[in-house]
Coordinates of C-alpha atoms in Angstrom, one line a residue:
M1 CA 28.6 -12.9 23.9
E2 CA 30.6 -16.1 24.2
A3 CA 30.7 -18.5 21.3
A4 CA 29.2 -21.3 23.5
T5 CA 26.0 -19.4 23.9
L6 CA 25.4 -18.6 20.2
S7 CA 22.5 -20.3 18.4
R8 CA 23.0 -22.8 15.6
I9 CA 20.3 -21.1 13.4
G10 CA 17.8 -18.2 13.4
L11 CA 14.2 -17.9 12.4
A12 CA 12.4 -14.6 11.7
G13 CA 8.6 -14.4 11.2
L14 CA 6.6 -16.0 14.0
A15 CA 3.1 -16.6 12.6
V16 CA 1.9 -20.1 13.2
M17 CA 4.1 -21.7 10.5
G18 CA 7.2 -19.9 11.8
Q19 CA 6.5 -20.7 15.5
N20 CA 5.9 -24.4 14.7
L21 CA 9.1 -24.7 12.6
A22 CA 11.2 -23.0 15.2
L23 CA 9.9 -25.3 17.9
N24 CA 10.5 -28.3 15.6
I25 CA 14.2 -27.2 15.1
A26 CA 14.7 -26.6 18.8
E27 CA 13.1 -30.0 19.7
K28 CA 15.6 -31.7 17.4
G29 CA 18.4 -30.3 19.6
F30 CA 19.5 -27.3 17.6
P31 CA 19.6 -24.1 19.7
I32 CA 17.6 -21.4 17.7
S33 CA 17.2 -17.7 17.9
V34 CA 13.8 -16.2 16.9
Y35 CA 12.7 -12.7 16.0
N36 CA 9.5 -11.0 15.0
R37 CA 8.7 -7.3 14.3
T38 CA 5.6 -7.6 16.6
T39 CA 7.3 -8.4 19.9
S40 CA 4.3 -10.2 21.4
K41 CA 4.9 -13.0 18.9
V42 CA 8.4 -13.5 20.3
D43 CA 7.0 -13.8 23.9
E44 CA 4.4 -16.2 22.7
T45 CA 7.0 -18.4 21.1
L46 CA 9.2 -18.3 24.2
D47 CA 6.2 -19.4 26.3
R48 CA 5.5 -22.3 24.0
A49 CA 9.2 -23.4 24.1
K50 CA 9.0 -23.4 27.8
Q51 CA 5.7 -25.4 28.0
E52 CA 6.9 -27.9 25.4
G53 CA 9.9 -29.0 27.5
D54 CA 12.3 -26.1 28.0
L55 CA 13.4 -26.2 24.4
P56 CA 16.7 -24.4 23.4
L57 CA 15.1 -21.3 22.0
T58 CA 16.0 -17.7 22.6
G59 CA 13.9 -14.6 21.7
H60 CA 15.3 -11.4 20.3
Y61 CA 13.6 -8.0 19.9
S62 CA 15.8 -6.2 17.3
P63 CA 17.3 -7.3 14.0
R64 CA 20.8 -6.6 15.3
D65 CA 20.5 -8.7 18.5
F66 CA 18.9 -11.4 16.6
V67 CA 21.5 -11.7 13.9
L68 CA 24.5 -11.4 16.3
S69 CA 23.1 -14.2 18.5
I70 CA 23.7 -16.8 15.7
Q71 CA 27.0 -18.6 15.1
R72 CA 28.9 -18.0 11.9
P73 CA 28.4 -18.7 9.0
R74 CA 24.9 -17.6 10.0
S75 CA 21.8 -19.3 8.6
V76 CA 18.6 -17.4 9.0
I77 CA 15.2 -18.7 7.9
I78 CA 12.5 -16.1 7.2
L79 CA 8.8 -17.0 7.2
V80 CA 6.9 -13.9 6.3
K81 CA 4.2 -13.2 3.7
A82 CA 5.5 -13.5 0.1
G83 CA 6.3 -10.3 -1.8
S84 CA 7.5 -7.0 -0.4
P85 CA 7.5 -8.1 3.3
V86 CA 10.3 -10.6 2.3
D87 CA 12.3 -7.7 0.8
Q88 CA 11.8 -5.6 3.9
T89 CA 12.9 -8.4 6.2
I90 CA 16.0 -9.1 4.1
S91 CA 17.1 -5.5 4.2
A92 CA 16.5 -5.3 7.9
L93 CA 18.6 -8.4 8.6
S94 CA 21.3 -8.2 6.0
E95 CA 22.5 -4.9 7.4
F96 CA 24.1 -7.0 10.3
M97 CA 25.1 -10.1 8.3
D98 CA 28.5 -10.9 6.9
S99 CA 29.9 -12.5 3.8
G100 CA 29.2 -16.2 3.8
D101 CA 26.1 -15.9 5.9
C102 CA 22.9 -17.2 4.4
I103 CA 19.2 -16.4 4.2
I104 CA 16.6 -19.0 3.6
D105 CA 13.1 -17.9 2.5
G106 CA 10.5 -20.5 3.6
G107 CA 7.5 -18.8 2.1
N108 CA 5.4 -19.6 -1.0
E109 CA 7.3 -17.2 -3.2
W110 CA 7.2 -16.7 -7.0
Y111 CA 10.5 -18.3 -8.2
E112 CA 11.7 -15.2 -10.1
N113 CA 11.6 -13.1 -7.0
T114 CA 13.9 -15.6 -5.4
E115 CA 16.3 -15.4 -8.4
R116 CA 16.3 -11.6 -8.1
R117 CA 17.1 -11.8 -4.4
I118 CA 19.9 -14.3 -5.0
R119 CA 21.5 -11.6 -7.2
E120 CA 20.8 -8.7 -4.9
V121 CA 22.3 -10.3 -1.7
A122 CA 25.3 -11.7 -3.7
D123 CA 26.8 -8.2 -3.7
K124 CA 27.3 -8.5 0.1
G125 CA 28.6 -12.1 -0.3
I126 CA 25.4 -13.4 1.4
L127 CA 24.1 -16.8 0.2
Y128 CA 20.4 -17.4 -0.5
L129 CA 17.9 -20.3 -0.6
G130 CA 14.3 -20.3 -1.6
M131 CA 12.8 -23.3 0.3
G132 CA 9.4 -24.6 -0.3
V133 CA 7.8 -25.9 3.0
S134 CA 4.8 -28.2 2.8
G135 CA 2.7 -29.8 5.4
G136 CA 0.8 -26.9 6.9
E137 CA 1.0 -26.1 10.6
E138 CA 1.2 -29.7 11.7
G139 CA 3.9 -30.5 9.2
A140 CA 6.0 -27.5 10.3
R141 CA 5.8 -28.8 13.9
K142 CA 6.2 -32.5 13.4
G143 CA 8.1 -32.8 10.2
P144 CA 7.4 -31.0 6.9
S145 CA 8.5 -31.8 3.3
L146 CA 11.3 -29.3 2.5
M147 CA 12.3 -28.1 -1.0
P148 CA 15.4 -25.9 -0.8
G149 CA 16.8 -24.4 -4.0
G150 CA 19.5 -21.8 -4.7
S151 CA 23.1 -21.8 -3.3
F152 CA 24.4 -25.3 -2.8
Q153 CA 26.9 -24.0 -0.2
A154 CA 24.0 -22.5 1.8
Y155 CA 22.2 -25.9 1.6
Q156 CA 25.3 -27.6 2.9
N157 CA 25.4 -25.2 5.9
I158 CA 22.0 -26.3 7.0
E159 CA 21.9 -29.9 5.8
D160 CA 22.3 -31.4 9.3
V161 CA 19.4 -29.3 10.5
V162 CA 16.9 -29.8 7.7
K163 CA 17.6 -33.5 7.5
K164 CA 16.5 -33.9 11.2
V165 CA 13.6 -31.4 11.0
A166 CA 12.0 -32.8 7.8
A167 CA 9.4 -35.7 7.8
Q168 CA 11.2 -39.1 7.9
V169 CA 10.1 -41.9 5.6
E170 CA 11.7 -45.3 5.1
D171 CA 14.1 -44.1 2.4
G172 CA 15.3 -41.0 4.2
P173 CA 14.3 -37.5 5.3
C174 CA 11.8 -35.6 3.1
V175 CA 14.3 -33.0 2.0
T176 CA 16.9 -32.8 -0.8
Y177 CA 18.9 -30.1 -2.5
I178 CA 16.5 -29.3 -5.4
G179 CA 18.8 -27.3 -7.7
E180 CA 20.0 -23.8 -8.6
G181 CA 18.1 -20.5 -8.6
G182 CA 14.4 -20.5 -7.8
S183 CA 14.0 -24.3 -8.4
G184 CA 12.9 -24.9 -4.8
N185 CA 10.0 -22.4 -5.1
F186 CA 9.1 -23.7 -8.5
V187 CA 8.9 -27.3 -7.2
K188 CA 6.7 -26.2 -4.3
M189 CA 4.5 -24.3 -6.7
V190 CA 3.9 -27.4 -8.9
H191 CA 3.3 -29.5 -5.7
N192 CA 0.5 -27.0 -4.9
G193 CA -0.9 -27.3 -8.4
I194 CA -1.0 -31.1 -8.1
E195 CA -2.7 -30.6 -4.7
Y196 CA -5.4 -28.5 -6.4
G197 CA -6.0 -31.3 -8.9
D198 CA -6.1 -33.9 -6.1
M199 CA -8.6 -32.0 -4.0
Q200 CA -10.8 -31.3 -7.0
L201 CA -10.8 -35.0 -8.0
I202 CA -11.7 -36.1 -4.4
S203 CA -14.6 -33.5 -4.4
E204 CA -15.9 -35.0 -7.7
A205 CA -15.7 -38.5 -6.2
Y206 CA -17.7 -37.2 -3.2
D207 CA -20.2 -35.5 -5.5
V208 CA -20.9 -38.7 -7.6
L209 CA -21.1 -41.0 -4.6
K210 CA -23.4 -38.6 -2.7
N211 CA -25.7 -37.5 -5.5
V212 CA -25.8 -40.5 -7.8
G213 CA -25.1 -43.1 -5.2
G214 CA -27.2 -41.5 -2.6
L215 CA -24.6 -42.2 0.1
S216 CA -24.8 -40.7 3.6
N217 CA -21.9 -38.9 5.3
S218 CA -21.4 -41.8 7.6
E219 CA -21.2 -44.2 4.6
L220 CA -18.8 -41.8 2.9
A221 CA -16.6 -41.7 6.0
Q222 CA -16.5 -45.5 6.0
I223 CA -15.6 -45.7 2.3
F224 CA -12.8 -43.1 2.5
D225 CA -11.4 -44.9 5.6
E226 CA -11.4 -48.1 3.6
W227 CA -9.8 -46.4 0.6
N228 CA -7.1 -45.1 2.9
R229 CA -6.0 -48.7 3.6
G230 CA -5.5 -49.4 -0.1
E231 CA -3.8 -47.9 -3.1
L232 CA -5.3 -44.5 -2.5
E233 CA -3.8 -44.2 1.0
S234 CA -2.8 -40.6 1.4
F235 CA -3.1 -37.6 3.6
L236 CA -6.0 -36.0 1.6
I237 CA -8.1 -39.2 1.6
E238 CA -7.4 -39.6 5.4
I239 CA -8.5 -36.1 6.3
T240 CA -11.6 -36.4 4.0
A241 CA -12.8 -39.4 5.9
D242 CA -12.4 -37.3 9.1
I243 CA -14.4 -34.4 7.7
F244 CA -17.4 -36.6 7.1
K245 CA -17.5 -37.7 10.7
V246 CA -17.7 -34.2 12.3
K247 CA -21.2 -33.3 13.6
D248 CA -22.5 -29.7 13.3
E249 CA -22.5 -28.0 16.7
Y250 CA -25.4 -25.6 15.7
S251 CA -27.9 -28.1 14.3
D252 CA -28.5 -31.7 13.3
G253 CA -26.4 -33.5 10.8
E254 CA -22.8 -33.1 9.8
L255 CA -20.8 -29.9 9.5
V256 CA -19.7 -30.6 5.9
D257 CA -23.2 -30.0 4.6
K258 CA -23.3 -26.5 6.2
I259 CA -20.2 -25.2 4.6
L260 CA -20.6 -22.5 1.9
D261 CA -19.5 -23.9 -1.5
K262 CA -17.0 -21.1 -2.4
T263 CA -13.3 -22.0 -2.6
G264 CA -10.5 -19.7 -1.6
M265 CA -7.0 -19.7 -3.1
K266 CA -3.6 -18.2 -2.6
G267 CA -2.3 -18.1 -6.2
T268 CA 0.1 -21.0 -6.5
G269 CA -2.4 -23.0 -8.5
K270 CA -2.9 -20.1 -10.9
W271 CA 0.9 -19.8 -11.3
T272 CA 1.2 -23.5 -12.1
V273 CA -1.4 -23.2 -14.9
Q274 CA 0.3 -20.0 -16.3
Q275 CA 3.7 -21.7 -16.3
A276 CA 2.2 -24.8 -18.1
A277 CA 0.9 -22.4 -20.8
E278 CA 4.3 -20.6 -21.0
L279 CA 6.1 -23.9 -21.4
S280 CA 3.5 -25.4 -23.8
V281 CA 2.9 -28.3 -21.3
A282 CA -0.7 -29.7 -21.2
A283 CA -1.9 -29.6 -17.6
P284 CA -5.7 -30.0 -18.1
T285 CA -6.5 -31.6 -14.8
I286 CA -4.8 -28.8 -12.8
A287 CA -6.4 -26.2 -15.1
A288 CA -9.8 -27.7 -14.6
S289 CA -9.4 -27.6 -10.8
L290 CA -8.5 -23.9 -11.0
D291 CA -11.5 -23.2 -13.3
C292 CA -13.7 -24.9 -10.7
R293 CA -12.5 -22.7 -7.9
Y294 CA -13.3 -19.6 -10.1
L295 CA -16.8 -21.0 -10.8
S296 CA -17.4 -21.8 -7.2
G297 CA -16.8 -18.1 -6.4
L298 CA -19.9 -17.2 -8.5
K299 CA -22.3 -18.5 -5.9
E300 CA -25.1 -16.0 -6.6
E301 CA -24.8 -16.4 -10.4
R302 CA -25.0 -20.2 -10.0
E303 CA -28.1 -19.9 -7.9
N304 CA -29.7 -17.6 -10.5
A305 CA -28.7 -20.0 -13.3
A306 CA -30.2 -22.9 -11.5
A307 CA -33.5 -21.0 -11.1
I308 CA -33.6 -19.7 -14.7
L309 CA -32.7 -23.0 -16.3
K310 CA -35.3 -24.8 -14.2
E311 CA -37.8 -22.3 -15.4
A312 CA -36.7 -23.0 -19.0
G313 CA -37.5 -26.7 -18.5
M314 CA -34.2 -28.1 -17.2
N315 CA -34.9 -31.4 -15.4
E316 CA -32.7 -32.9 -12.7
E317 CA -31.5 -36.2 -14.1
V318 CA -29.9 -37.4 -10.9
G319 CA -33.0 -39.2 -9.7
S320 CA -33.6 -41.2 -12.8
V321 CA -29.9 -42.2 -13.1
R322 CA -29.8 -43.2 -9.4
S323 CA -32.8 -45.5 -9.5
G324 CA -30.9 -48.3 -11.4
I325 CA -27.6 -47.9 -9.5
D326 CA -25.6 -50.8 -8.0
K327 CA -24.1 -49.0 -5.0
K328 CA -21.3 -51.5 -4.4
R329 CA -20.2 -51.4 -8.0
L330 CA -20.4 -47.6 -8.2
I331 CA -18.2 -47.2 -5.1
D332 CA -15.6 -49.5 -6.7
D333 CA -15.8 -47.7 -10.0
V334 CA -15.3 -44.3 -8.4
R335 CA -12.3 -45.6 -6.5
Q336 CA -10.7 -46.7 -9.8
A337 CA -11.7 -43.5 -11.6
L338 CA -10.1 -41.4 -8.8
Y339 CA -6.9 -43.4 -8.9
A340 CA -6.5 -43.2 -12.8
S341 CA -7.4 -39.5 -12.8
K342 CA -4.8 -38.9 -10.1
I343 CA -2.0 -40.6 -12.1
C344 CA -2.8 -38.1 -15.0
S345 CA -2.7 -35.2 -12.7
Y346 CA 0.7 -36.2 -11.2
A347 CA 2.0 -36.9 -14.8
Q348 CA 1.1 -33.4 -15.8
G349 CA 2.9 -31.9 -12.8
M350 CA 6.0 -34.0 -13.4
N351 CA 6.1 -33.0 -17.1
L352 CA 5.9 -29.4 -16.1
L353 CA 8.8 -29.8 -13.7
R354 CA 10.8 -31.5 -16.4
A355 CA 10.1 -28.8 -19.0
K356 CA 11.2 -26.1 -16.6
S357 CA 14.2 -28.0 -15.6
V358 CA 15.3 -28.3 -19.2
E359 CA 14.6 -24.6 -19.9
K360 CA 16.6 -23.4 -16.8
G361 CA 19.2 -26.1 -16.7
W362 CA 18.2 -27.1 -13.1
N363 CA 18.8 -30.8 -13.7
L364 CA 15.8 -31.8 -11.4
N365 CA 15.7 -35.4 -10.3
L366 CA 12.0 -36.3 -10.7
G367 CA 12.3 -39.5 -8.7
E368 CA 13.8 -37.6 -5.8
M369 CA 10.9 -35.0 -6.0
A370 CA 8.4 -37.9 -5.7
R371 CA 10.4 -39.3 -2.7
I372 CA 10.5 -36.1 -0.7
W373 CA 6.7 -35.7 -1.2
K374 CA 6.1 -39.2 0.4
G375 CA 6.0 -37.6 3.9
G376 CA 5.2 -34.3 5.6
C377 CA 3.5 -32.6 2.7
I378 CA -0.2 -32.2 1.7
I379 CA 0.0 -34.5 -1.3
R380 CA 1.8 -37.3 0.6
A381 CA 0.6 -40.6 -0.7
V382 CA 1.6 -44.2 -0.9
F383 CA 1.7 -44.2 -4.7
L384 CA 4.4 -41.5 -4.7
D385 CA 6.8 -44.4 -4.0
R386 CA 5.7 -46.0 -7.2
I387 CA 6.3 -42.7 -9.0
K388 CA 9.8 -42.6 -7.5
K389 CA 10.4 -46.1 -8.8
A390 CA 9.1 -45.3 -12.3
Y391 CA 11.7 -42.5 -12.6
Q392 CA 14.4 -44.8 -11.2
R393 CA 13.6 -47.4 -13.8
N394 CA 13.7 -44.7 -16.5
P395 CA 14.9 -41.2 -15.7
Q396 CA 14.0 -40.1 -19.3
L397 CA 10.4 -41.3 -18.9
A398 CA 8.2 -39.3 -21.3
S399 CA 5.1 -39.6 -19.0
L400 CA 3.9 -41.6 -16.1
V401 CA 1.2 -42.9 -18.3
V402 CA 3.7 -44.9 -20.3
D403 CA 5.6 -46.4 -17.4
P404 CA 4.9 -50.1 -17.8
E405 CA 3.4 -50.5 -14.3
F406 CA 1.2 -47.4 -14.5
A407 CA 0.3 -48.1 -18.1
R408 CA -1.1 -51.5 -17.0
E409 CA -3.0 -49.9 -14.1
M410 CA -4.6 -47.3 -16.4
V411 CA -5.7 -50.0 -18.9
Q412 CA -7.2 -52.1 -16.0
R413 CA -9.1 -49.1 -14.6
Q414 CA -10.2 -47.4 -17.8
A415 CA -13.6 -49.2 -18.1
A416 CA -14.6 -48.2 -14.6
W417 CA -13.3 -44.6 -15.2
R418 CA -15.4 -44.3 -18.4
R419 CA -18.5 -45.6 -16.6
V420 CA -18.1 -43.0 -13.8
V421 CA -17.6 -40.1 -16.2
G422 CA -20.5 -41.3 -18.4
L423 CA -22.8 -41.7 -15.5
A424 CA -21.9 -38.3 -14.2
V425 CA -22.5 -36.7 -17.6
Q426 CA -25.9 -38.5 -17.8
A427 CA -26.9 -37.3 -14.3
G428 CA -25.8 -33.7 -15.1
I429 CA -23.1 -33.7 -12.4
S430 CA -19.9 -32.0 -13.5
T431 CA -16.7 -33.9 -13.1
P432 CA -14.2 -31.5 -14.9
G433 CA -11.1 -33.0 -13.2
M434 CA -12.0 -36.6 -14.1
C435 CA -13.1 -35.6 -17.6
A436 CA -9.9 -33.6 -18.1
S437 CA -7.8 -36.5 -16.9
L438 CA -9.6 -39.0 -19.2
A439 CA -9.4 -36.7 -22.2
Y440 CA -5.7 -36.2 -21.5
F441 CA -5.2 -40.0 -21.4
D442 CA -7.3 -40.5 -24.5
T443 CA -5.5 -37.8 -26.4
Y444 CA -2.0 -38.9 -25.4
R445 CA -2.5 -42.5 -26.2
R446 CA -3.8 -41.9 -29.8
A447 CA -1.2 -42.2 -32.6
R448 CA -3.3 -39.9 -34.8
L449 CA -5.4 -36.9 -33.7
P450 CA -7.7 -34.7 -35.7
A451 CA -5.0 -32.0 -35.6
N452 CA -4.5 -32.5 -39.4
L453 CA -7.8 -30.7 -39.9
V454 CA -6.7 -27.8 -37.7
Q455 CA -3.5 -27.5 -39.7
A456 CA -5.6 -27.4 -42.9
Q457 CA -7.8 -24.7 -41.5
R458 CA -4.7 -22.6 -40.4
D459 CA -3.2 -23.0 -43.9
L460 CA -6.5 -22.0 -45.6
F461 CA -7.1 -18.8 -43.6
G462 CA -3.5 -17.8 -42.8
A463 CA -1.2 -19.6 -45.2
H464 CA 0.6 -21.1 -42.1
T465 CA 1.7 -24.1 -44.2
Y466 CA 1.5 -27.7 -43.1
E467 CA 3.7 -30.9 -43.2
R468 CA 2.7 -34.2 -44.8
I469 CA 2.9 -37.7 -43.4
D470 CA 4.3 -39.1 -46.6
R471 CA 7.0 -36.6 -47.8
P472 CA 9.3 -34.0 -46.2
G473 CA 9.0 -30.2 -46.3
S474 CA 6.4 -27.6 -45.7
F475 CA 3.4 -27.2 -48.0
H476 CA 0.8 -24.6 -48.8
T477 CA -2.4 -25.2 -50.7
E478 CA -4.9 -22.8 -52.4
W479 CA -7.8 -24.6 -50.6
T480 CA -10.7 -22.3 -51.5
K481 CA -9.8 -22.1 -55.2
L482 CA -9.4 -25.9 -55.5
A483 CA -12.6 -26.6 -53.5
R484 CA -14.6 -24.3 -55.8
Q485 CA -13.1 -26.0 -58.9
S486 CA -14.0 -29.5 -57.6
K487 CA -17.6 -30.6 -57.9
T488 CA -17.1 -33.7 -55.8
G489 CA -19.3 -34.2 -52.9
V490 CA -21.9 -31.7 -54.1
G491 CA -25.3 -33.3 -53.9
A492 CA -23.9 -36.5 -52.4
F493 CA -26.6 -36.6 -49.8
N494 CA -29.5 -35.6 -52.0

């Protein structure tokens, strides 16, 4: 095969994401070779390349032909299901690869698997990247947010390709070299955790507006459209407005009301919460959104609970709360509560990234993470630009909550936020995400917490010792003995 006919890059794994990413690369002018174990997928991709404008894409039916059709140093993207399919694909392809070639895993992989694979292929001199890809099918085709981590040399080999293929925003393409090891996968995992929080908060805003405010789907569509023109402008707010507009094809009304209230999940949200716990980073909004997905799965139990508690005398409070509602004010309050809650959710995600970065020595640039999420990805939002600027002002920022601009916004919105949460509690509508965000804010901003009592309890039952606020050192007290000796307080309320 003459050098002139070799492809610039290869892609193995042609499910929808793989196909779309391959077509995106070809459309940007990079000749690409594609391969899939199921050969019909190769044919399907070739057909699409032809239909979409004779794109420079060639199909291959064996790992050997595929690898040898790519110019050296070869770069091969694999988009297969996380876990053992990735290992199988690596062993099939690496057989024909040379030292200096590179493998890029674009799946949602657990970061430690990527770190293991980096070590395994290093024996052959093969370079490796774990690259988070966000934006779903459409992002893959039109411009995703890309989070490559691992070998810097491997990144340099594909930099010209990924910078063209990624979503473009006013301050550059939505891709950057994340850092060493599994950092790219880790950043994508936290992105997904933030996404869980975002979706939960939006569903709570919907719940309050619908059930306390009594708003119809068409009113909700209008409100979300309006919100999408302001500070909440984002992909998730935009698609939510669209969801409320879709009519049901089988009966009257809108489709959204006919959907079963059980949420699926792939695992990245769970990993995020587990990592937060491992690193002792509070991520209550993300954890609340995960808990809600678990509870949503208990559909039958919830239906039984509703019936049993009603029988036990549980009254619906929604009606009585709704009767005195000022709709216009409620809508504005919910907008402010949603915004403030979101800031807390993003703050938790960023703090988790920073803690991991310190632990692993990844040296993550948090402002740059916010920048590459501004386009292409699921959590893309206008206010990510403000997060980027917050970290530019102060790369050592302890939390977004204390950035001067965000701090001002939180303070301005807290009254509305408390009204919404209070109203929801009164009406018996659960808002775990908003409550978790508010509790996070209220805990973080207090100079003194009741943790002194917890320390006293730990010292009493386990002699764990405590520190004092007025003198250095560790202390232990014989609490029970001293309490029994002291007669103070006995009978004080008689």
